[in-house]
Short mmCIF file of C-alpha atoms in Angstrom, two decimals:
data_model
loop_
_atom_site.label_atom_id
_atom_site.label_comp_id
_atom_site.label_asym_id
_atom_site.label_seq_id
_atom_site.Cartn_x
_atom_site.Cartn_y
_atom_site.Cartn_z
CA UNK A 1 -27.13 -61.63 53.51
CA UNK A 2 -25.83 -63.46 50.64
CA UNK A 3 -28.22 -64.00 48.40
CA UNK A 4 -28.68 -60.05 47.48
CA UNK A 5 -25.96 -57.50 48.88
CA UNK A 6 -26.99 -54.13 47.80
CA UNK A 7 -24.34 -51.64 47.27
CA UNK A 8 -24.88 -50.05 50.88
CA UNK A 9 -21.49 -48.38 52.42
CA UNK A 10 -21.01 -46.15 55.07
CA UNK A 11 -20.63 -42.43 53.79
CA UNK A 12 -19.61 -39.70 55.99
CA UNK A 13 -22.11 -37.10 56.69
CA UNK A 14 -20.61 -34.49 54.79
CA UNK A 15 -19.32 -31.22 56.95
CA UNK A 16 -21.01 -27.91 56.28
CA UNK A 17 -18.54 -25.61 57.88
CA UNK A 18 -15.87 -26.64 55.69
CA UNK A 19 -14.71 -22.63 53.61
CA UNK A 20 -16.31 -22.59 50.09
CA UNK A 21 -12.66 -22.67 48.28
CA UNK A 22 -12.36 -19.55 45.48
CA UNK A 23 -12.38 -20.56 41.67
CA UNK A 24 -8.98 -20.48 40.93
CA UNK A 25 -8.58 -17.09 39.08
CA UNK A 26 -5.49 -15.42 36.85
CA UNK A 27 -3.07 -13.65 38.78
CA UNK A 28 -3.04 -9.84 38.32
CA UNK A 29 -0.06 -9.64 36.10
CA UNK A 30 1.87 -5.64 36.78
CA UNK A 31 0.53 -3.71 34.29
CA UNK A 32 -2.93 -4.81 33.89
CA UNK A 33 -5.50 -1.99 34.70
CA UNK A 34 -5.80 -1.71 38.33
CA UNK A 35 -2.14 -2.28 39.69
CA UNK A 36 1.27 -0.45 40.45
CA UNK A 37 2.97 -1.47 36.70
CA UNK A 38 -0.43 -0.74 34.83
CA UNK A 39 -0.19 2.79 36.42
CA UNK A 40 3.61 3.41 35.85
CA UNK A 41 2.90 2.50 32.54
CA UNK A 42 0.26 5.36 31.64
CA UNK A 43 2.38 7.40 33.56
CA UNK A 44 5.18 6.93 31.31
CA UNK A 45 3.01 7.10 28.06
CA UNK A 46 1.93 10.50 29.59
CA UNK A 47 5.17 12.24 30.06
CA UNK A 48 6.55 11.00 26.69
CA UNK A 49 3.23 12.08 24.94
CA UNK A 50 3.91 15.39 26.74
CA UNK A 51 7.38 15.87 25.57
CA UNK A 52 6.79 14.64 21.67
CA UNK A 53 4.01 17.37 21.70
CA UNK A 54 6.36 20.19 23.36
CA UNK A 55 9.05 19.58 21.14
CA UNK A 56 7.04 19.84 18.29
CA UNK A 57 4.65 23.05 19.25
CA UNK A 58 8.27 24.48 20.05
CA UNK A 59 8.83 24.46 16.32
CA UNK A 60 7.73 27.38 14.48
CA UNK A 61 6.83 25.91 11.30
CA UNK A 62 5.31 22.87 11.70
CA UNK A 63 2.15 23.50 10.65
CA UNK A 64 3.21 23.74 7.26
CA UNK A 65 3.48 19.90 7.36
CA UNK A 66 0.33 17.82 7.68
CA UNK A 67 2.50 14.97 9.51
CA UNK A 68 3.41 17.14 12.02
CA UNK A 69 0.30 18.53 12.69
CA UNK A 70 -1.00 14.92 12.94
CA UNK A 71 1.76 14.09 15.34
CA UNK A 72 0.09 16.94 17.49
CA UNK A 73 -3.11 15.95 17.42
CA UNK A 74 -2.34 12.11 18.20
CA UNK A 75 -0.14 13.16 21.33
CA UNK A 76 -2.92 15.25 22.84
CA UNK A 77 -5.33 12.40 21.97
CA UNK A 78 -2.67 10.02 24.04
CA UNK A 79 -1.86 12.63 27.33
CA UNK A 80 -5.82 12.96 27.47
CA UNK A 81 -6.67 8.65 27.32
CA UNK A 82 -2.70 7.90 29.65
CA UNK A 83 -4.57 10.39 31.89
CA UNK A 84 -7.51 9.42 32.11
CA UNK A 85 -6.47 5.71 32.92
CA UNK A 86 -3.68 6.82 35.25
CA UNK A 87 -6.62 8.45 37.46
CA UNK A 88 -8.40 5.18 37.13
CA UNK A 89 -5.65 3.19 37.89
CA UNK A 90 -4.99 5.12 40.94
CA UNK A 91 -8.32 5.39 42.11
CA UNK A 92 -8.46 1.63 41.93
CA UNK A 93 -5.09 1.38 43.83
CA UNK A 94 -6.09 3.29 46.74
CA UNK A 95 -9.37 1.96 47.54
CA UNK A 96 -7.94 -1.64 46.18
CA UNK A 97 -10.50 -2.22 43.72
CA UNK A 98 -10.15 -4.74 41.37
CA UNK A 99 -10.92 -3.64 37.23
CA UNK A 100 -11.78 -6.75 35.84
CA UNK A 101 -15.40 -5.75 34.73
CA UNK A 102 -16.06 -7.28 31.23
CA UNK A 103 -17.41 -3.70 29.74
CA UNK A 104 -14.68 -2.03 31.69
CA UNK A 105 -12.16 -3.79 30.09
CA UNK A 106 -13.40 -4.35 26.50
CA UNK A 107 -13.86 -0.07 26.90
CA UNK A 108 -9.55 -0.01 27.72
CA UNK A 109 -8.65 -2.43 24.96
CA UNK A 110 -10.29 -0.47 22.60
CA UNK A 111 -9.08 3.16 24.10
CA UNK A 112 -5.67 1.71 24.01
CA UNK A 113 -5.74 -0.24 20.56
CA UNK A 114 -7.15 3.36 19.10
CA UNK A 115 -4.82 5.99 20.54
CA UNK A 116 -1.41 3.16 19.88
CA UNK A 117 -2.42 2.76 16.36
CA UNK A 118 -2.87 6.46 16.46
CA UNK A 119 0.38 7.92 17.94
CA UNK A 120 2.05 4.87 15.91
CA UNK A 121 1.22 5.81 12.92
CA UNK A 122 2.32 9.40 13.80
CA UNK A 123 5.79 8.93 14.88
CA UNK A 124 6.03 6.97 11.55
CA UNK A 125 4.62 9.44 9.04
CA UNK A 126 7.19 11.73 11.31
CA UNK A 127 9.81 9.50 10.95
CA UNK A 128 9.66 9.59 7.37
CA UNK A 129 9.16 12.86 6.75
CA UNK A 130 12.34 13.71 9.06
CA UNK A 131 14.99 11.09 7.00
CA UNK A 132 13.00 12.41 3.79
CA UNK A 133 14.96 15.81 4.67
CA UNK A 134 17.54 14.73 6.73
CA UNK A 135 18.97 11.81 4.48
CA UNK A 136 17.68 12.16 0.86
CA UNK A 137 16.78 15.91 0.52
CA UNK A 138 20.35 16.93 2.97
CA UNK A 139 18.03 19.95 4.12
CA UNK A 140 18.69 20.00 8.03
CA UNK A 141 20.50 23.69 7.92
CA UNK A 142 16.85 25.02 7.01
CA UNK A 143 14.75 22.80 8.98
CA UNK A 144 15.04 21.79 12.75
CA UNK A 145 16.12 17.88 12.25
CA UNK A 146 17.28 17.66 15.69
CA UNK A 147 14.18 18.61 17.04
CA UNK A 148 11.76 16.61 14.52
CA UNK A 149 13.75 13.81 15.44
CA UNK A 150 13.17 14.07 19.03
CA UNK A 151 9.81 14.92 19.14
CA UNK A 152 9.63 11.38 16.89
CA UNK A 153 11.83 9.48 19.02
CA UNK A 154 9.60 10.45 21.55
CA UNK A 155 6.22 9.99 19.74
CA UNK A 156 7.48 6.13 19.48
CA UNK A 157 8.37 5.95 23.40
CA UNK A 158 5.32 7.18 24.70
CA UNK A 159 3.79 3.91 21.56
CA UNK A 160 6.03 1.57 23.29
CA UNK A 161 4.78 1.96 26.63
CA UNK A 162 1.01 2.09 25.37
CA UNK A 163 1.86 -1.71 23.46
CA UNK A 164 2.36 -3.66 27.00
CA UNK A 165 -1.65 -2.10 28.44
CA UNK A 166 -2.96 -3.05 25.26
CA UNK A 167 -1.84 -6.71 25.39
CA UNK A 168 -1.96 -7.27 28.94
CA UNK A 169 -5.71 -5.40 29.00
CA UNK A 170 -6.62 -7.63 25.61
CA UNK A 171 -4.89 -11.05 27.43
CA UNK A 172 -7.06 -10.17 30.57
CA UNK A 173 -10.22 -9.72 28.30
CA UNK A 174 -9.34 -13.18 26.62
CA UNK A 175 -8.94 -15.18 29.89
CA UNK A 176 -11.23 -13.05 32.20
CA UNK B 1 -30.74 -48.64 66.72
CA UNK B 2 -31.69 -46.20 68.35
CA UNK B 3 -28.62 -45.86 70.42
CA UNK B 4 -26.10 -44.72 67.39
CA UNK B 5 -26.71 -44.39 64.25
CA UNK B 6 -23.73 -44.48 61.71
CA UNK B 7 -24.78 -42.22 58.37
CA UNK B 8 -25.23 -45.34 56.28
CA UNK B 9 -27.24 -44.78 52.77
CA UNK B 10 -27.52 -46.71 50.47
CA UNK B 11 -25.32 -45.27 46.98
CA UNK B 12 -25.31 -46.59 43.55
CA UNK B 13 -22.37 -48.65 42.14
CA UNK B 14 -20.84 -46.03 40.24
CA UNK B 15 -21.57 -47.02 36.04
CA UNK B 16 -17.74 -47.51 34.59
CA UNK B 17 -19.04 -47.45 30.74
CA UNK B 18 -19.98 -43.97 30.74
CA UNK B 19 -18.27 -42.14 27.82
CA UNK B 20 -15.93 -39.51 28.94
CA UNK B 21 -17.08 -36.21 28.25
CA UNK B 22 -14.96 -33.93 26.25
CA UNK B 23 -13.69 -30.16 27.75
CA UNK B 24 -15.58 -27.75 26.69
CA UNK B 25 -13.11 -25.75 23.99
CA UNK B 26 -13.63 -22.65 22.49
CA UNK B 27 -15.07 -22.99 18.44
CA UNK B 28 -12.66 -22.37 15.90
CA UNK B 29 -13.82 -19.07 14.10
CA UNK B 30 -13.25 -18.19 10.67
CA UNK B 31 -9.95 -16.18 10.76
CA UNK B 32 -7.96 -18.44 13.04
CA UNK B 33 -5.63 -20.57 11.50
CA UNK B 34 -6.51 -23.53 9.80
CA UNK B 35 -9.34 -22.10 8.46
CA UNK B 36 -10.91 -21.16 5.39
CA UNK B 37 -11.19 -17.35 6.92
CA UNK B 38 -7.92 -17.73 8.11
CA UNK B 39 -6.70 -19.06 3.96
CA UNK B 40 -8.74 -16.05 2.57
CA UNK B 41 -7.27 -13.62 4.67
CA UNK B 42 -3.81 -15.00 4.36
CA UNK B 43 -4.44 -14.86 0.56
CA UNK B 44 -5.74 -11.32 0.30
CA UNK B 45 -2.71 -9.99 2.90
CA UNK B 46 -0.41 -11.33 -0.47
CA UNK B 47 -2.14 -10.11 -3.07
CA UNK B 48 -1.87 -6.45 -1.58
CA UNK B 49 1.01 -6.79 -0.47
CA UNK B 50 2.17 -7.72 -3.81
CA UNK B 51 0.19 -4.68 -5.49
CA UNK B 52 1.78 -2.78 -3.17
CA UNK B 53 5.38 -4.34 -4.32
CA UNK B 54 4.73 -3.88 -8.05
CA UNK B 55 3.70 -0.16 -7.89
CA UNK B 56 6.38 0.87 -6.00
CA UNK B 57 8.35 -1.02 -8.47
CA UNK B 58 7.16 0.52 -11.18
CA UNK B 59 8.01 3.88 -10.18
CA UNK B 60 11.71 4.88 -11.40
CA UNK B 61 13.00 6.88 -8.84
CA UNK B 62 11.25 5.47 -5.45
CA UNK B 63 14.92 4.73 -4.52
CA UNK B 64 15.85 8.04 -4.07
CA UNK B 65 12.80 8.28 -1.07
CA UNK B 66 13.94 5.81 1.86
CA UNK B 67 10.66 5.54 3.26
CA UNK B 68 9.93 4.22 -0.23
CA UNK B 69 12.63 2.14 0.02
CA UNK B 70 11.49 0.69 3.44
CA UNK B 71 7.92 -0.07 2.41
CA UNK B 72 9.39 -2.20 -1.02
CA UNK B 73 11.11 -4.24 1.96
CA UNK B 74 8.25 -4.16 4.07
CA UNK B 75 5.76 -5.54 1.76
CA UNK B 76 8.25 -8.30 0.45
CA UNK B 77 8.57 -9.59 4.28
CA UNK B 78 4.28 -9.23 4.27
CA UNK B 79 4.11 -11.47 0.82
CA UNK B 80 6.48 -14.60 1.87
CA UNK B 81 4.88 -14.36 5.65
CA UNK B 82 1.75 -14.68 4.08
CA UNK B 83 2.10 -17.14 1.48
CA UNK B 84 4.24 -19.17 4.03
CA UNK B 85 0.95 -19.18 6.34
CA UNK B 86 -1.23 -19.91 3.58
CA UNK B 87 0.56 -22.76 2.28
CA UNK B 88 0.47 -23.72 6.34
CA UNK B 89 -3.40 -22.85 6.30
CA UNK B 90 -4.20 -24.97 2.83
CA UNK B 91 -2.14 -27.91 3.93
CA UNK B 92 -4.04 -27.85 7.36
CA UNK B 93 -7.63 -27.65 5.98
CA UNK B 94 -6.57 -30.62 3.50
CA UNK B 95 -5.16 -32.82 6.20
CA UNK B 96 -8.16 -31.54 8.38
CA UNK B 97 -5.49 -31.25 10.95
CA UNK B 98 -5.80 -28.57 13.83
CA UNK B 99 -3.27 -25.74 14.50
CA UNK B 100 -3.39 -25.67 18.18
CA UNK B 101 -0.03 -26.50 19.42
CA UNK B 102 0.70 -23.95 21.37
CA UNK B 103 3.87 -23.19 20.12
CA UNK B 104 2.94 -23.11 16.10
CA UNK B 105 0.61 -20.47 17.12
CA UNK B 106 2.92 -18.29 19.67
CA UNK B 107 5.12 -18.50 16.82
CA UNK B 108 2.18 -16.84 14.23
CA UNK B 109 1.47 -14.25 16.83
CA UNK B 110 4.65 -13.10 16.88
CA UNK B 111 5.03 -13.04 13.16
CA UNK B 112 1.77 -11.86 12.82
CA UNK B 113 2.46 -9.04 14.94
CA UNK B 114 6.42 -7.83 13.37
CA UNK B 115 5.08 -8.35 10.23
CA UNK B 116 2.19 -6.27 10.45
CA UNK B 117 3.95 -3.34 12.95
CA UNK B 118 6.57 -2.78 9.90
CA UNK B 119 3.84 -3.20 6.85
CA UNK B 120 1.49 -0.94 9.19
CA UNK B 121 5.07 1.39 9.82
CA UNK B 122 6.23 1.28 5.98
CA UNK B 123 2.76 2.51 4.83
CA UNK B 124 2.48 5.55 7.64
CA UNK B 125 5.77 6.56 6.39
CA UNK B 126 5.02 6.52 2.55
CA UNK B 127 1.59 8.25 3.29
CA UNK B 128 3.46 11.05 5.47
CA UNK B 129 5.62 11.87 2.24
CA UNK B 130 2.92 11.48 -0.02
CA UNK B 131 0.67 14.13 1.79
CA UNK B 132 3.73 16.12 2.14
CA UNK B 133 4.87 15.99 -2.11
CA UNK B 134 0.87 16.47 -2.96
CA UNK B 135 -0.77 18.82 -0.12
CA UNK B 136 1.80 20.73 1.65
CA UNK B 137 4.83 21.13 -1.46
CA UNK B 138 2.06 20.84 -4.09
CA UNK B 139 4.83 19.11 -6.30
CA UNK B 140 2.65 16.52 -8.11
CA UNK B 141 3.42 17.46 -11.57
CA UNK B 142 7.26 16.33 -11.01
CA UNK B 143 6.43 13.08 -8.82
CA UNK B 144 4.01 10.22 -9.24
CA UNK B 145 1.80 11.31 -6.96
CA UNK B 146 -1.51 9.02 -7.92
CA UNK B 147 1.33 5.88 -7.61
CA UNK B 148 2.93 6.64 -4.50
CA UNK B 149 -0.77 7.38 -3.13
CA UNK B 150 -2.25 3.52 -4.92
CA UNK B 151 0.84 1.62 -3.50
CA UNK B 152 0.84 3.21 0.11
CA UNK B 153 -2.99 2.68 0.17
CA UNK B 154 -2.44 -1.43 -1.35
CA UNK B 155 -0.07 -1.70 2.18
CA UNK B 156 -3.02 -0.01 4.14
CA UNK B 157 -5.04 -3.06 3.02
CA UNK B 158 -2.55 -5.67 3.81
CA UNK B 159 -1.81 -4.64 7.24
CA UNK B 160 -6.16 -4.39 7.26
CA UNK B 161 -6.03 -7.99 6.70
CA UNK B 162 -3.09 -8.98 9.10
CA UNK B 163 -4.62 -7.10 12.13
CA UNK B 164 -7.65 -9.65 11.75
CA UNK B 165 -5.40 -12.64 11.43
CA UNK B 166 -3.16 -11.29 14.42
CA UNK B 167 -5.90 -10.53 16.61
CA UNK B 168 -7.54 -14.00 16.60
CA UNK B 169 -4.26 -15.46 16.75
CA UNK B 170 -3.51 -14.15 20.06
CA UNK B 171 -7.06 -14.87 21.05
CA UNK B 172 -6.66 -18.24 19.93
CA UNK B 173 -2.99 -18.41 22.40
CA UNK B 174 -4.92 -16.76 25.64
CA UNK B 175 -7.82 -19.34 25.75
CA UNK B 176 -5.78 -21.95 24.46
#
């Protein structure tokens, strides 16, 4: 047995009822499509959406600014989308689905990166247009500063809550 | 032999001079930092951003406008972010060294992203005014319109080429 030892060991037979162990897969962060935070969050982008486009249809006159009728338009644009995914989100919640299709959530990263940059860019044309006659022009005893200001303030709320879906959904579609 | 028979087979000495195979890692695309998209990007984000700058400058009375005021500060954050990063970019593609340390490029995320929320910010307020002087007051003949209109449309473009940059950047920190 000297002269040649092939490599020959004992091996164990190797079990087949041992559980196939899972890939080892991202937590679901709160506030990623699909769970309780995600959902509070459209929520919340939906009631502030609501209230910067009250406050604003409230106003007589603000149709005579293109801003303003901007800021409309982009808040209805957000209740519609918050909505929408609030449904989804829910939906998913209650029959504990999990929304980590690829189309799914390339389809919410672009919803949400639209209808931010939207209602962003709203409350700031607002914003400027409301310290443009507040600050420089002094002509708040004519025009309704309080409520412009509002309606802004809450224009760049309802932004602020749309920000953390669009990088958690765009994270989840980068490490999905 | 018959009697028991221990699973013995025979297995190959494992080889110990095989090379180690490298982790698959994602491709650097043009954009990301380090670069030559990522230079040229950097590069045009300055020279609007500087446009942007000088017209406003140019203008005598854009003081009197604080949304003016705000984008002249705006755009002077956008030019020495972006000539910082292109300096950063050039040096790397010299060097041929890679910017993957994960805390260089949290650090350009997060720049990436302030600086191009207030360019994106300053420009949606200057626009707001600038529709509101030309379309709804019809006041062109006393302002200068066609100016604020070029510079407010020169920050458009620089936050057109952040986004980009931004985007990739993050990309570049989830599947780091």
């Amino acid at each position: 047995m000297n002269s040649s030892h092939p490599a020959v060991h004992p091996v164990d037979v190797p079990p087949t009822d041992v559980p196939v162990v899972p890939r080892v897969r991202m937590k679901d962060w709160q506030g990623m499509p699909g769970t309780l935070g995600g959902l509070s969050l459209r929520i919340g982008q939906f009631c502030f959406a609501v209230a910067a486009f009250s406050i604003m249809l409230s106003i007589e006159d603000f149709s005579t600014v293109t801003a303003f009728c901007y800021l409309v338009a982009a808040t209805v644009l957000q209740c519609l989308w918050s909505l929408s995914l609030a449904v989804i989100d829910g939906y998913a919640l209650l029959v504990k689905r999990s929304l980590r299709n690829s189309l799914v959530v390339s389809l919410f990263v672009v919803g949400d990166g639209v209808t931010a940059t939207l209602t962003f860019a709203a409350a700031c044309a607002s914003a400027g247009i409301t310290v443009l006659i507040g600050n420089d022009l002094r002509e708040c005893a004519q025009n309704h500063c309080s409520k412009y200001e509002t309606a802004t303030a809450m224009a760049f709320l309802s932004w602020f809550m749309v920000s953390p879906s669009f990088f958690l959904t765009f994270w989840m579609l980068a490490t999905r």
